[in-house]
Amino acid sequence: MMQSTEKLLERMTLEEKSTFVAGLNMWMTKGYDHHGIPPIHMYDGTNGIRKTSSDEEMGITTENMPATCYPTGSAIGSSWNVELLHEIGVALGVEGREMGVELLLGPGINMKRTPLGGRNFEYYSEDPVLSGELGAAFINGLQSQGVGASVKHFACNNQEYEKMVTSSEVDERTLREIYLAAFERIVKKSKPWTLMCSYNLLNGTYASENEHLLHDILRREWGYDGVVISDWTAVNDRIRGLKAGLDLEMPGPAAYNAKAIVEAVQNGSLEESTLNASVARLLELVRKTTTNTEAVQEQVSIDYHALARRAAAESIVLLKNDNQILPIQTEQVGSMAVIGRFAKQPRIQGAGSAEVTPTQIDIPWDEMQKIAGGAIEMTYAEGYPQDDRIDEQMIQESVALAAKADLAVLFVGQPAYAESEMHDLEGIDLPAHQVKLIQAVAAVQPRVIVLTSSGTALAMRPWVQHVPAVVHYWLTGQGSGSAIADILFGRVNPSGKLSETFPVKLSDNPSHMRIRGENGKLYYREGLFVGYRYYDRKELAPQFPFGHGLSYTTFSYSGLKAVQQVDGQVAVTFTIENTGTVHGQEVVQVYVHDEECKWVRPEKELKAFAKIALAPGEKKEVSFLLEERDFAYYNTKYNRWVAETGYFQILIGSSSRDIRLRERLNCDFGMEEVSFHKFSLLSDWISHPIARAILETCLAEMNEHVTDKVILNEDFIGFWGDFPTIKIFQMFGQTWLVDKSPDQLMEELIAQFDAQQQ
Ligand code: BGC
């Protein structure tokens, strides 16, 4: 049993405390036997455990201890299945305890600003509600087993290019609505034990010492009381970091910083209480890891590989399926050409710190043989070389096999070297040799099924129109081979939906003009318009929209009701029915459209979703409760979330571009609390009843002294509405304002308003 934090703080020396706030080595915190403080062991990663054989090693390019490799972030993000994420969290907690993991360095939830982000495969989505909900479920599962999470990378590390020296320049509204929103949801819904700050600077200050981010927002506004860990070597100025609330520097021991902390406390430039606050949070973390392990004694037995396989199947997205060519009917197909090296050497994950050494790998070719080898004659051609060469002979061999067969199945995708931590992708098109292969095969065989793999969006323009079916299987972990076979032959009905937009071409993406930082600054000029928010507003058709994914069955939606309750929440209900002939799961998506906001808002924003399983002919009523915050935007005039009273639409979609039901309703969120300043506009004054009354009284007095009188009718407001009210007095009140300046008059009006509003 550890002593109380207060006791330990009294007993630990300044030197001990200064050493405690950095790691012992690459993966551990420092333990103090004489104080009864054990060390903590932490390991990557985001889609499985990457535990090195020694705690002194980084282990990126070496094999690590075998562990279950689950679908990577973008894949599992496309499952839209909150229960599944919880289950994976639990499984990782159990496996983590077996492997001696107390903290798991994941999940990664950064937003996908550009499809070129080198670590996009680790992240769930381009949408904060989807990422936040999935992340929170995962963490709740993981932490229920006594293993802590480390949500990363906080914040705005959205690509790899010069990330350690680049400042993401992001306006406050965009920051809150897009880049921080998933972290906020996770902090509030799952209380992650730790959070990892990112390498980059945010608006000019390193995330690891950014007071606005780590203190004002994270701790003060969101009430986070867990531990903030640095990304590996992300610390710049350790004293500033402590002051901002960065508790643990990793890796350690960073003896130079322990020395600097002691000196800073001794010379008064760092309050000892600031150091104590970080030490206290770390002690609480150590306590949780030990206490919870004792609490979760029950050994749950989990078939990890079966879960990895099920998770893979839930993540795979059926993008296109003309004439129901899928699922493959074994009794109707005599022969099948399987083409592409990924069929035998699949890519199951991306590279870098998230790369897991899998316990086993299901090979698509083997799994297809197992299911249909007895009924269908399958032939194989490699299709393309490992490098980028276009090998005409390989293409011709594939074409010959495809022409002879009843059906061709093509395995293509981003090559392994393209997707890795430390560098961004160069493009989102398939390699030229694969494009050529698809086109050549499609020219001789109309029944072509293309299976694409990548951890980020793909552009498919040069070939997608020539093939009847496309299945995107992302990087789906060690169970992907069997999951693919299950889906191809209809043993599993696909239910994944895209967690990010697939544009027609890379240059359609809103970040395209500012992909790389210049001179240390990367401006997020597209602002709020990330992912579908941009394509919607720009009225630009993507190749496949956010939320898109087909099924082998069909669903009908009906009976939408959206009603605001007395407590202000909006209750949404509707019915969904499986109108096809096979069992299936549909991801229902609830978007909100604000009809009359004063500020620009995206056309629609995802606010809730659910994955519903239905037998053929089965119907279910689905309900959601939306909160005031679901209708709000971040107002930087008042620095808070504001939901404006007025008309909204609730949109129920099968994807962001396939809206099945729509209901308009007037929501009352009460009168907005406002404040005025010297240059507040006439339109601001008249839109608030109290302010308007004050202004009208004042104008009535002025009108008695001037010839050109101001009457606040429609015409006047229509013309002068965007004029600051002070300028109205300067324009029309010159002969009245003799003993009083316009500034003084405005001060009086504002004081009257403030007094009456209270
Ligand atoms: C990555 C983190 C990772 C850490 C430890 C860093 O390079 O950015 O995501 O957790 O290394 O491997």
PDB file of C-alpha atoms and ligand atoms in Angstrom, residues 26-27 43-46 50 58 60 105-106 119 122-123 152-153 157 160 163-164 196 199 230-233 352-354 421-422, ligand 1:
ATOM      1  CA  MET A  26      12.613   4.552 -22.577  1.00  0.00           C
ATOM      2  CA  TRP A  27       9.444   2.963 -21.165  1.00  0.00           C
ATOM      3  CA  TYR A  43       4.305   0.867 -24.185  1.00  0.00           C
ATOM      4  CA  ASP A  44       2.863   1.750 -27.577  1.00  0.00           C
ATOM      5  CA  GLY A  45       0.474   1.773 -29.269  1.00  0.00           C
ATOM      6  CA  THR A  46      -2.660   2.500 -31.157  1.00  0.00           C
ATOM      7  CA  ARG A  50       4.401  -2.871 -29.027  1.00  0.00           C
ATOM      8  CA  MET A  58      13.150   2.205 -28.812  1.00  0.00           C
ATOM      9  CA  ILE A  60      11.053   0.713 -33.974  1.00  0.00           C
ATOM     10  CA  LEU A 105       0.292   4.833 -25.401  1.00  0.00           C
ATOM     11  CA  GLY A 106      -2.911   5.262 -27.353  1.00  0.00           C
ATOM     12  CA  ARG A 119       0.237   8.817 -39.386  1.00  0.00           C
ATOM     13  CA  GLU A 122      -3.286   5.582 -36.703  1.00  0.00           C
ATOM     14  CA  TYR A 123      -6.122   8.082 -36.376  1.00  0.00           C
ATOM     15  CA  LYS A 152      -2.393  11.460 -28.267  1.00  0.00           C
ATOM     16  CA  HIS A 153      -1.127  13.705 -29.798  1.00  0.00           C
ATOM     17  CA  ASN A 157      -0.008  17.379 -35.029  1.00  0.00           C
ATOM     18  CA  GLU A 160       4.809  14.540 -40.210  1.00  0.00           C
ATOM     19  CA  LYS A 163       6.632  18.421 -37.190  1.00  0.00           C
ATOM     20  CA  MET A 164       9.177  19.172 -34.467  1.00  0.00           C
ATOM     21  CA  MET A 196       0.373  12.838 -24.516  1.00  0.00           C
ATOM     22  CA  TYR A 199       5.860  17.521 -30.889  1.00  0.00           C
ATOM     23  CA  SER A 230       5.479  14.487 -23.346  1.00  0.00           C
ATOM     24  CA  ASP A 231       5.766  12.747 -26.664  1.00  0.00           C
ATOM     25  CA  TRP A 232       9.199  11.149 -26.854  1.00  0.00           C
ATOM     26  CA  THR A 233      11.672  14.090 -26.784  1.00  0.00           C
ATOM     27  CA  GLY A 352       6.613   3.459 -36.962  1.00  0.00           C
ATOM     28  CA  SER A 353       5.947   3.441 -33.247  1.00  0.00           C
ATOM     29  CA  ALA A 354       2.508   1.865 -33.740  1.00  0.00           C
ATOM     30  CA  GLU A 421       5.501   7.717 -39.038  1.00  0.00           C
ATOM     31  CA  MET A 422       8.231  10.286 -39.827  1.00  0.00           C
TER      32      MET A 422
HETATM   33  C1  BGC B   1       5.468   8.845 -31.183  1.00  0.00           C
HETATM   34  C2  BGC B   1       4.466   8.460 -30.110  1.00  0.00           C
HETATM   35  C3  BGC B   1       4.935   7.210 -29.429  1.00  0.00           C
HETATM   36  C4  BGC B   1       6.313   7.440 -28.862  1.00  0.00           C
HETATM   37  C5  BGC B   1       6.889   6.229 -28.172  1.00  0.00           C
HETATM   38  C6  BGC B   1       6.887   8.916 -30.666  1.00  0.00           C
HETATM   39  O1  BGC B   1       7.771   9.029 -31.714  1.00  0.00           O
HETATM   40  O2  BGC B   1       5.104  10.097 -31.735  1.00  0.00           O
HETATM   41  O3  BGC B   1       3.213   8.272 -30.685  1.00  0.00           O
HETATM   42  O4  BGC B   1       4.026   6.844 -28.436  1.00  0.00           O
HETATM   43  O5  BGC B   1       7.204   7.785 -29.917  1.00  0.00           O
HETATM   44  O6  BGC B   1       7.199   5.248 -29.110  1.00  0.00           O
END
